mmCIF file of C-alpha atoms in Angstrom:
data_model
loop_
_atom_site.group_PDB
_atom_site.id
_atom_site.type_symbol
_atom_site.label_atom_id
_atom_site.label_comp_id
_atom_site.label_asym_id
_atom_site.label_seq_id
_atom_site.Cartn_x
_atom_site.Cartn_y
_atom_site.Cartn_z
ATOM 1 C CA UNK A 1 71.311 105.908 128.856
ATOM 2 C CA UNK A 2 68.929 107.453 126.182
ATOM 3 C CA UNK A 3 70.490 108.972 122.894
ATOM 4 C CA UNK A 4 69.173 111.627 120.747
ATOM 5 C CA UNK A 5 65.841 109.994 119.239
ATOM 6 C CA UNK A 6 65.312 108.175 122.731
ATOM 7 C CA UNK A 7 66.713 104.731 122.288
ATOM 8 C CA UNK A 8 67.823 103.387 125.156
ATOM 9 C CA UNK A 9 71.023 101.751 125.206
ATOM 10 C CA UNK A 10 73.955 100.164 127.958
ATOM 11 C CA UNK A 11 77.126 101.886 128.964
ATOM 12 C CA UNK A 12 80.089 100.327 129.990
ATOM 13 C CA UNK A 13 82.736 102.915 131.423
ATOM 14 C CA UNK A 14 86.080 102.565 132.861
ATOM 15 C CA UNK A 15 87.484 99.239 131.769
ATOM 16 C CA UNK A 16 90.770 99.028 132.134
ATOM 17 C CA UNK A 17 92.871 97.496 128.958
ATOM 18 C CA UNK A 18 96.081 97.445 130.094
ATOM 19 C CA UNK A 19 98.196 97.865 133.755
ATOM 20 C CA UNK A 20 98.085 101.259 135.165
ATOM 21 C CA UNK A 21 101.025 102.737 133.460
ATOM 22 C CA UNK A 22 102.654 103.871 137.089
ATOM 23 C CA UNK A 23 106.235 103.817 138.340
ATOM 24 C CA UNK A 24 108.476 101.399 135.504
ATOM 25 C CA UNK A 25 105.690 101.024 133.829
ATOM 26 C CA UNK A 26 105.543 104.806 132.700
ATOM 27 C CA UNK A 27 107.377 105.539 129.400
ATOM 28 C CA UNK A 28 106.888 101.515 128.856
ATOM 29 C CA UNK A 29 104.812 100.001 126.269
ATOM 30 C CA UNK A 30 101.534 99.061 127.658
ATOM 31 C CA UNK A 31 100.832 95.373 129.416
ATOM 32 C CA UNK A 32 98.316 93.724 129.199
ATOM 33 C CA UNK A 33 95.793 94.679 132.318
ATOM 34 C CA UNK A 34 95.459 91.157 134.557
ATOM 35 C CA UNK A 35 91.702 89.268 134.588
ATOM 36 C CA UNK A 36 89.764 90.198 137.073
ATOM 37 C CA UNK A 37 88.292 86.308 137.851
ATOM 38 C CA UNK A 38 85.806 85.973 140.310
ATOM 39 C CA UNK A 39 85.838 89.895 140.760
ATOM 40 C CA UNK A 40 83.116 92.155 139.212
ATOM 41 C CA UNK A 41 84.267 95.084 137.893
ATOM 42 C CA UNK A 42 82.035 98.290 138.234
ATOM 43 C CA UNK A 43 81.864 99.902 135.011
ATOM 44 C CA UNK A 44 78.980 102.612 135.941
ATOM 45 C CA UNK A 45 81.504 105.895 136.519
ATOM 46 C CA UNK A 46 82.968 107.974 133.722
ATOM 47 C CA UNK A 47 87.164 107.364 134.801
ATOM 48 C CA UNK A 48 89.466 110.677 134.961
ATOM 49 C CA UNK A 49 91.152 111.388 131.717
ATOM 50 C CA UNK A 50 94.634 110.902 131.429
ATOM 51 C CA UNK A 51 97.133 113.688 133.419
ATOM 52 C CA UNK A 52 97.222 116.331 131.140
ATOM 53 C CA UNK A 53 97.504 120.317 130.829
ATOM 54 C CA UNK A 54 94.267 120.850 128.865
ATOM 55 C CA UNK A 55 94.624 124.218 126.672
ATOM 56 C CA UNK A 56 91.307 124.928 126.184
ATOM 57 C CA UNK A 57 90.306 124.784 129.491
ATOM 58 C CA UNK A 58 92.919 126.456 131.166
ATOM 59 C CA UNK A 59 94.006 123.959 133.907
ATOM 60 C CA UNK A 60 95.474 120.992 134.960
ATOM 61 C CA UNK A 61 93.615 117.276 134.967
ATOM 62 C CA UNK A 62 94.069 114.433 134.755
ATOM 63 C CA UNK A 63 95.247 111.013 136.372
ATOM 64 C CA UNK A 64 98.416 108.987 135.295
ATOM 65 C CA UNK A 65 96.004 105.572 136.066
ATOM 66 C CA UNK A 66 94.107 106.256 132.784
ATOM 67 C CA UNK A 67 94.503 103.014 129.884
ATOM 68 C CA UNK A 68 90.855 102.594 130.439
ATOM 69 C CA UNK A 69 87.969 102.645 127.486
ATOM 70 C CA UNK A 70 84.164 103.094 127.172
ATOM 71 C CA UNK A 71 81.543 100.574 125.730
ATOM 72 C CA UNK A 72 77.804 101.727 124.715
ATOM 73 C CA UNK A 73 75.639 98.776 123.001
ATOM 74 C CA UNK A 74 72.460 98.233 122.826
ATOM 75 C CA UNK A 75 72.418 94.191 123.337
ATOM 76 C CA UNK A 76 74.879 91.676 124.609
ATOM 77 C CA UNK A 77 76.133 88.777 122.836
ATOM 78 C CA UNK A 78 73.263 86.580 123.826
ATOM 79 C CA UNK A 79 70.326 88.935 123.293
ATOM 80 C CA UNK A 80 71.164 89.592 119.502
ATOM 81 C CA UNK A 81 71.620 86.772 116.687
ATOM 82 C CA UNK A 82 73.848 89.117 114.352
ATOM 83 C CA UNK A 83 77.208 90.892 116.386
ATOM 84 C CA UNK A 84 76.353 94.770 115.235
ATOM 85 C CA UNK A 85 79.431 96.499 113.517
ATOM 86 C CA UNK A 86 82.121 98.539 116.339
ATOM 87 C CA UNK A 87 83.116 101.951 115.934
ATOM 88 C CA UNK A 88 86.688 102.985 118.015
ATOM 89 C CA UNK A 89 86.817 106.244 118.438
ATOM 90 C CA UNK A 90 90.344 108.207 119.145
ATOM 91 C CA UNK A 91 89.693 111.753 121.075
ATOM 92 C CA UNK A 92 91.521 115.002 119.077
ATOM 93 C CA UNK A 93 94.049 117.352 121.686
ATOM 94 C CA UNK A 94 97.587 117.269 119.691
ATOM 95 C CA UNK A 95 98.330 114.523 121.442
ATOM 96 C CA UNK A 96 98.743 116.349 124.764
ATOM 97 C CA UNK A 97 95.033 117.212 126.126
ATOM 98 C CA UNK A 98 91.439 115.552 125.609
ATOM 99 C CA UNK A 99 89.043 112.846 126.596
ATOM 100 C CA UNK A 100 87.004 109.705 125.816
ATOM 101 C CA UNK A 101 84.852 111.010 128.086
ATOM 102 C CA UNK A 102 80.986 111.829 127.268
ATOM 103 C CA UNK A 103 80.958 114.738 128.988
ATOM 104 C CA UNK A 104 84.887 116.003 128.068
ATOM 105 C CA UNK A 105 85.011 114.981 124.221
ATOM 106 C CA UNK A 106 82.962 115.492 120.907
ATOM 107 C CA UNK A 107 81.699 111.679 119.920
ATOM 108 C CA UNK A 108 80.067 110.875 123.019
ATOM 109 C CA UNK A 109 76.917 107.829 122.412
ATOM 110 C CA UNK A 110 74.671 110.222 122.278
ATOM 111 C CA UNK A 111 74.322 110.833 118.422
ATOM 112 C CA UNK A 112 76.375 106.989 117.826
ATOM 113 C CA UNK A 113 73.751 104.977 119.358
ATOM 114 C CA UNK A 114 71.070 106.145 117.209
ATOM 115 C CA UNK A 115 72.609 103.245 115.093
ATOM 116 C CA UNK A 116 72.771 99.572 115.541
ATOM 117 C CA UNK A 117 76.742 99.870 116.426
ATOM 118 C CA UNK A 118 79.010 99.250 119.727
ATOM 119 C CA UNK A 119 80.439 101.998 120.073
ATOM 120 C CA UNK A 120 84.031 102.075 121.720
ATOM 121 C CA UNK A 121 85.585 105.489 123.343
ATOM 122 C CA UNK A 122 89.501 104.955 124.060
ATOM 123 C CA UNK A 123 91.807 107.151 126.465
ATOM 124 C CA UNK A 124 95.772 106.742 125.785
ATOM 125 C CA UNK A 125 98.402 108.875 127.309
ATOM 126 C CA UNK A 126 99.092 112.077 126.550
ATOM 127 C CA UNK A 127 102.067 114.233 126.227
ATOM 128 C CA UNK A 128 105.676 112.861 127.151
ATOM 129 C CA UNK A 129 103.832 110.071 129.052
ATOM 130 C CA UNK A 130 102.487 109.300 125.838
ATOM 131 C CA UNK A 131 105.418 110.407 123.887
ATOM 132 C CA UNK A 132 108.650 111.156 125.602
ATOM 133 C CA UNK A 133 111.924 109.366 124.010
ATOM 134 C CA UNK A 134 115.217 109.288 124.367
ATOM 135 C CA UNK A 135 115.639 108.127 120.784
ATOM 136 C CA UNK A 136 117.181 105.116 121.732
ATOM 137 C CA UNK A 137 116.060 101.468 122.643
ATOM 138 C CA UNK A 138 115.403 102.830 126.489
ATOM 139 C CA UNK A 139 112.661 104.923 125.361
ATOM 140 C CA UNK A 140 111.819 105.110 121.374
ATOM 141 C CA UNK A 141 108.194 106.467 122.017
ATOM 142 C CA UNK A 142 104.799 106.389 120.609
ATOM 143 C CA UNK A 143 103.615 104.595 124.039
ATOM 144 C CA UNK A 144 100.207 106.548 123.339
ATOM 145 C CA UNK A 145 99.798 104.576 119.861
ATOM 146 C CA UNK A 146 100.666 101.771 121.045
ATOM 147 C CA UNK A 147 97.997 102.139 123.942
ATOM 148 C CA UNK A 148 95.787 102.422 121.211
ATOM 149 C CA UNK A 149 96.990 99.532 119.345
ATOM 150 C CA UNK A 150 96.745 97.313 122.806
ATOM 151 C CA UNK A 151 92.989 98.571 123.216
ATOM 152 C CA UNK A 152 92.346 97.555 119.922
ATOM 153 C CA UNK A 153 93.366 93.702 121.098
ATOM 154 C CA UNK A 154 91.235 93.866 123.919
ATOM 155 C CA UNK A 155 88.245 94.899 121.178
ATOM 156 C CA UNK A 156 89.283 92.059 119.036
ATOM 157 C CA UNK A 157 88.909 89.600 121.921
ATOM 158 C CA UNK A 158 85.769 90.873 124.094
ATOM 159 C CA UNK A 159 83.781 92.782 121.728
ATOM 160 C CA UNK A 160 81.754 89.945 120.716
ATOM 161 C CA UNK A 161 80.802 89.600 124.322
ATOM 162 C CA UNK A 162 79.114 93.277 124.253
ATOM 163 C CA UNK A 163 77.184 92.373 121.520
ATOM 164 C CA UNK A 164 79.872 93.864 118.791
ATOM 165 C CA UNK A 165 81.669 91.704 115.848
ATOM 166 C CA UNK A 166 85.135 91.905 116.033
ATOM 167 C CA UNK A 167 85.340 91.587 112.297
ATOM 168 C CA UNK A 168 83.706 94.626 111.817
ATOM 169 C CA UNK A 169 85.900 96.761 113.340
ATOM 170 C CA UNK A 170 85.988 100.561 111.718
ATOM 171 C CA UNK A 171 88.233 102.941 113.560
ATOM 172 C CA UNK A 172 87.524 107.160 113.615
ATOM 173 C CA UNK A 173 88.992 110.272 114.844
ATOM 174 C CA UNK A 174 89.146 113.787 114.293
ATOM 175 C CA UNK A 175 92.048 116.078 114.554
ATOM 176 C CA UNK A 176 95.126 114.175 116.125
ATOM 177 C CA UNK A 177 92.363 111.289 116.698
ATOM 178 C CA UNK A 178 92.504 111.286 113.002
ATOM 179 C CA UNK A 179 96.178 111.063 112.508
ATOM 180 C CA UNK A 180 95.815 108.133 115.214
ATOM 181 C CA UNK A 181 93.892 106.407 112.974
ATOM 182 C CA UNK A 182 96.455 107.284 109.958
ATOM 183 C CA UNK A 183 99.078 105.562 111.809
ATOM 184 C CA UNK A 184 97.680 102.464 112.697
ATOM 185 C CA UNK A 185 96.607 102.388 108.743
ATOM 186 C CA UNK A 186 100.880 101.701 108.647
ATOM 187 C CA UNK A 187 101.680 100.154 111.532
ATOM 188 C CA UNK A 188 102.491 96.480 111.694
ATOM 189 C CA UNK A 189 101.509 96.597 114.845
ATOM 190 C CA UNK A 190 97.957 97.331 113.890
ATOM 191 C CA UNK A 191 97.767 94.968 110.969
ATOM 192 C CA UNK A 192 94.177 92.946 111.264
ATOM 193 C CA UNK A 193 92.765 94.544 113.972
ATOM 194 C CA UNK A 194 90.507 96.671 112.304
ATOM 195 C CA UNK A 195 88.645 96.310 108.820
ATOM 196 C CA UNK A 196 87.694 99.990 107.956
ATOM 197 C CA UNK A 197 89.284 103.850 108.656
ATOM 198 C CA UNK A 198 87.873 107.562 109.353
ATOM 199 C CA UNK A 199 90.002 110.035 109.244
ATOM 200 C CA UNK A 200 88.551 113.497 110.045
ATOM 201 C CA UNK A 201 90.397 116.431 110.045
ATOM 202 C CA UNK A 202 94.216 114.996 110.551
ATOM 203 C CA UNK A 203 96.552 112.248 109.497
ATOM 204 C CA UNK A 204 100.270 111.260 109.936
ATOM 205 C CA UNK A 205 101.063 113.417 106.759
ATOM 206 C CA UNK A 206 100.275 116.925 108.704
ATOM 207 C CA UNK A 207 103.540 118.524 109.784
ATOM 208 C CA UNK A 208 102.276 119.351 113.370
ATOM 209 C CA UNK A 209 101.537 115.093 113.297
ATOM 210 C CA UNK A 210 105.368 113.745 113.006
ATOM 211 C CA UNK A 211 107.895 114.912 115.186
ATOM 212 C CA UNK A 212 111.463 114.943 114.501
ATOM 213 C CA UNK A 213 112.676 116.280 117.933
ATOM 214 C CA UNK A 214 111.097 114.587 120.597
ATOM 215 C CA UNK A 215 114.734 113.761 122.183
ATOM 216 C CA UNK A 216 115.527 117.353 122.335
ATOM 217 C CA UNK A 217 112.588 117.665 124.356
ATOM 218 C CA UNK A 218 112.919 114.879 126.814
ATOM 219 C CA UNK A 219 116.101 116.694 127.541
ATOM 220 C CA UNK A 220 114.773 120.162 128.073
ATOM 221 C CA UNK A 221 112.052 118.484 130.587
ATOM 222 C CA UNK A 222 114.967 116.168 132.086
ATOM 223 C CA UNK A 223 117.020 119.557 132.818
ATOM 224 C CA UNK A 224 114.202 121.586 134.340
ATOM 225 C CA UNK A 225 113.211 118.306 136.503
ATOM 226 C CA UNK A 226 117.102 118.352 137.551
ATOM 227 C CA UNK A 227 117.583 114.860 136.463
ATOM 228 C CA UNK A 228 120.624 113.653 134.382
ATOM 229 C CA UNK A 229 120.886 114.366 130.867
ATOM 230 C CA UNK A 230 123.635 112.328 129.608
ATOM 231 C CA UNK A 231 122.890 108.850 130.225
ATOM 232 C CA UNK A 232 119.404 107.170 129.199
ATOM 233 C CA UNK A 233 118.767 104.848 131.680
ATOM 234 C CA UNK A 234 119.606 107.223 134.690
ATOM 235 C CA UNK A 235 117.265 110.164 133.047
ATOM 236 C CA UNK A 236 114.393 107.459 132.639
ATOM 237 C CA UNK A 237 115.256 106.480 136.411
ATOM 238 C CA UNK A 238 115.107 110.116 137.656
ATOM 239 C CA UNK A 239 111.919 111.164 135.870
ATOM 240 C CA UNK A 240 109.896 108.011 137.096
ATOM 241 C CA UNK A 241 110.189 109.006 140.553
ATOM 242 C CA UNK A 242 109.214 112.525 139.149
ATOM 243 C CA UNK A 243 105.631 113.374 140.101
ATOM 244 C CA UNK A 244 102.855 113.310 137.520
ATOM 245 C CA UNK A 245 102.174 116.751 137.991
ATOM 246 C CA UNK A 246 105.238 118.003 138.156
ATOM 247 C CA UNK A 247 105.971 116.546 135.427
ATOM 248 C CA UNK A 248 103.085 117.970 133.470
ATOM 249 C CA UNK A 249 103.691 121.432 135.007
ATOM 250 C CA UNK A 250 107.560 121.201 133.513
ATOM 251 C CA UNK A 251 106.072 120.036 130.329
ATOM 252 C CA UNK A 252 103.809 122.837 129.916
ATOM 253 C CA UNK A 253 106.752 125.184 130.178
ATOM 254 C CA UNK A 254 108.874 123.803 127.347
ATOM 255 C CA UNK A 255 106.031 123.673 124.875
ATOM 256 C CA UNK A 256 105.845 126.210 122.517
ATOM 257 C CA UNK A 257 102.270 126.509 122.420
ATOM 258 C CA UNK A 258 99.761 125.626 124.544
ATOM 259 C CA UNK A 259 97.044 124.743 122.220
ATOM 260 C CA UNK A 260 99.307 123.285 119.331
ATOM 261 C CA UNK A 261 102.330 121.926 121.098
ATOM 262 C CA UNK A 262 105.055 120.919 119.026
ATOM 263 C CA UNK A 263 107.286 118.507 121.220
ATOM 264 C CA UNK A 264 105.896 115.432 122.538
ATOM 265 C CA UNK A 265 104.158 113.286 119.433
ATOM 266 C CA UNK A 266 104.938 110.310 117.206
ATOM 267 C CA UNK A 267 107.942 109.911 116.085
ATOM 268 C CA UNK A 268 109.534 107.343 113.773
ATOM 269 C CA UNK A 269 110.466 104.844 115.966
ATOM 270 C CA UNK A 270 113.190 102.351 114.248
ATOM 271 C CA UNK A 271 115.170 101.822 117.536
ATOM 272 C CA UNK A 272 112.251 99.402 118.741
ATOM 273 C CA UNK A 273 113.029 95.941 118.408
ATOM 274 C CA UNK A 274 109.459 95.702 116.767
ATOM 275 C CA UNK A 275 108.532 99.542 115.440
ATOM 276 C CA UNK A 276 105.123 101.027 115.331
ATOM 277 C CA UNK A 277 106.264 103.024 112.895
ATOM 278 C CA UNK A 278 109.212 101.849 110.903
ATOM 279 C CA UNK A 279 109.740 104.739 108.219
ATOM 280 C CA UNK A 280 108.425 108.324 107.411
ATOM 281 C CA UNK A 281 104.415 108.154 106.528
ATOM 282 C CA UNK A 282 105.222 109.026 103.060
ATOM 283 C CA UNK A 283 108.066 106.795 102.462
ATOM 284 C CA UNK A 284 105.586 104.100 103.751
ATOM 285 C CA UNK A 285 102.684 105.019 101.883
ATOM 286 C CA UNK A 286 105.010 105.722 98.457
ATOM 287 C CA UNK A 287 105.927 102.184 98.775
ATOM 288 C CA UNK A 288 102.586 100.414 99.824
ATOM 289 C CA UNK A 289 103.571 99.570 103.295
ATOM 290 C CA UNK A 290 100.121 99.695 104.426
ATOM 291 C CA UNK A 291 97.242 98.081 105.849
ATOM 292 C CA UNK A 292 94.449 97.495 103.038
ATOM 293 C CA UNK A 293 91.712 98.599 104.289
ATOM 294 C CA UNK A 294 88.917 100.952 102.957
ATOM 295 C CA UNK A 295 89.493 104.168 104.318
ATOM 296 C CA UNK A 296 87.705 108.275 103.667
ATOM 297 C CA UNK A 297 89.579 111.342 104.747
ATOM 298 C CA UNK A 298 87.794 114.351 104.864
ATOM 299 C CA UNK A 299 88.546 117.809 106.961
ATOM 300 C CA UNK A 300 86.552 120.277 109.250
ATOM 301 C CA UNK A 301 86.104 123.489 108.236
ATOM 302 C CA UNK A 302 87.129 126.274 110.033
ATOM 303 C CA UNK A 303 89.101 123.788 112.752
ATOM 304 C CA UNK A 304 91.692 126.428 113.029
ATOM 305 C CA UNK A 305 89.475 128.739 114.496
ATOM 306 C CA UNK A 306 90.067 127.255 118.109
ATOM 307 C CA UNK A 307 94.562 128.616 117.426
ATOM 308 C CA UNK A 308 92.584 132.024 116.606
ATOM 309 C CA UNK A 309 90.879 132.569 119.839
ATOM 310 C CA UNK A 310 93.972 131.866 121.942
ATOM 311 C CA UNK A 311 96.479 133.554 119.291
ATOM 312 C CA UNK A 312 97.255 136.099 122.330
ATOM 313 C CA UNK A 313 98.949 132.636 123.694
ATOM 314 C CA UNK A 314 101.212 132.202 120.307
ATOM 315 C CA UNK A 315 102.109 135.464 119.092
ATOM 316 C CA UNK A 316 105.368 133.754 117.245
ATOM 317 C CA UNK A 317 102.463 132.512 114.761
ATOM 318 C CA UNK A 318 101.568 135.060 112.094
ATOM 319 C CA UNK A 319 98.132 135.294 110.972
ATOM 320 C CA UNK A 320 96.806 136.197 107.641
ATOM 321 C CA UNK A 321 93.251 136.622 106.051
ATOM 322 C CA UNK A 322 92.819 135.129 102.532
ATOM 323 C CA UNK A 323 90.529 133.858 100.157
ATOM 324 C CA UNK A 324 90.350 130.549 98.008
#
């Protein structure tokens, strides 16, 4: 591939990071994916994103199969003497829709690989596949993060082999990318596997980034997919032998909005043995629970312009004019 003042560079596209996240395995925590010894593994094809209702676009897409990630470098491991810093990016979509794509998503290696970097794209799941709980130990949630957090591993131990260093690890996202990269700055379960944080745009302290409902919602999607709603482990039963789309297309209905959904997302997730996310992002940050790392947080201007264009979608939203 050539980026945008012609260097040439390598992509690596579809690596899987963990086990497809299919029948028990969906509202799981990821595994780890199995080697693939003796095997080789074509990474030449962009993979499908994971399934998804993508507002913007107006359709469906998507493939439950998805815990996959991208790797653009210009050397490998033995063709460079010094292991160039990594960049992970997290894709934006409210945590229901988006891409790590090149051709679906904003940070593609086009404008990256101007720079002596690896550059790492990572797709996680989406929606309640990424986010559905019961708000019990069955299914606390934030199986999206801690796709993330699992792709992050993977980085720490094969970077070095793409000619990246593993300690030089800065993460970046925009929008919900951005509040991705928040979270992991007070997880435990991210602690030391990255050195450096972007936020752009979004972090765990935005209101539309914590939810406080998501087991309301599982239960709305459990009723319309006519599976039980009193008992945990028979709802979780009934909606893995749900279809993905289905499953999507009932999803769709019980979000508010369709380009700012406010049901499937993190959540605080204390009835993990282990939490990603052990206490309210303020009560953790008030009291220093975080990783140390050095970190800038900026915003986009004019982000919100996207809920203007599709207000005729969200006319419970009021919107005013005003100046600063």
């Amino acid at each position: 591939m050539i980026s945008s003042s012609r260097r040439s560079f390598l992509a690596f596209r579809g690596i899987p990071y963990a086990k497809p996240p299919l029948g028990e395995l969906r509202f799981k925590d990821p595994v780890p994916v199995d080697p693939w010894f003796g095997n080789i593994l074509d990474a030449s094809r962009e993979e499908s994103p994971c399934i998804q209702y993508n507002g913007m676009l107006q359709r469906f897409m998507g493939v439950e199969d998805c815990l996959t990630l991208n790797i653009y470098t210009h050397n490998f491991a033995s063709e460079v003497d010094n292991p160039r810093p990594v960049m992970v990016y997290f894709h934006p979509g409210s945590f229901f829709f988006g891409s790590a794509g090149v051709t679906t998503d904003l940070a593609g290696p086009g404008y990256f690989l101007d720079r002596n970097i690896v550059l790492v794209t990572v797709q996680y799941r989406l929606g309640s596949f990424g986010f559905l709980s019961t708000e019990d130990s069955q299914a606390p949630g934030n199986y999206g993060l801690l796709d993330q957090t699992m792709a992050l591993r993977w980085v720490r131990d094969h970077v070095l082999s793409f000619g990246g260093n593993p300690n030089s690890v800065t993460l970046f996202g925009s929008s919900a990318g951005g509040a991705c990269v928040h979270y992991h700055l007070l997880s435990p379960h991210s602690k030391g596997l990255f050195h450096r944080a972007i936020s752009q745009s979004g972090t765990s302290l935005n209101s539309w980034a914590i939810k406080k409902s998501v087991g309301q919602y599982t239960q709305k999607l459990a009723k319309y997919l006519n599976c039980p709603q009193l008992n945990s482990i028979e709802l979780l039963a009934c909606l893995r032998e749900k279809p993905a789309r289905q499953v999507v297309q009932f999803q769709k209905k019980i979000e508010i909005m369709q380009v700012f959904p406010v049901g499937f997302g993190p959540r605080v997730d204390v009835e993990r043995e282990s939490p990603f996310l052990p206490a309210e992002p303020r009560i953790l940050m008030e009291s220093k629970q975080i990783n140390s790392v050095p970190v800038i947080i900026g915003t986009n201007r004019n982000e919100g312009g996207s809920m203007i264009r599709s207000k005729s979608e969200i006319p419970h939203l009021k919107f005013v004019d005003f100046q600063l």
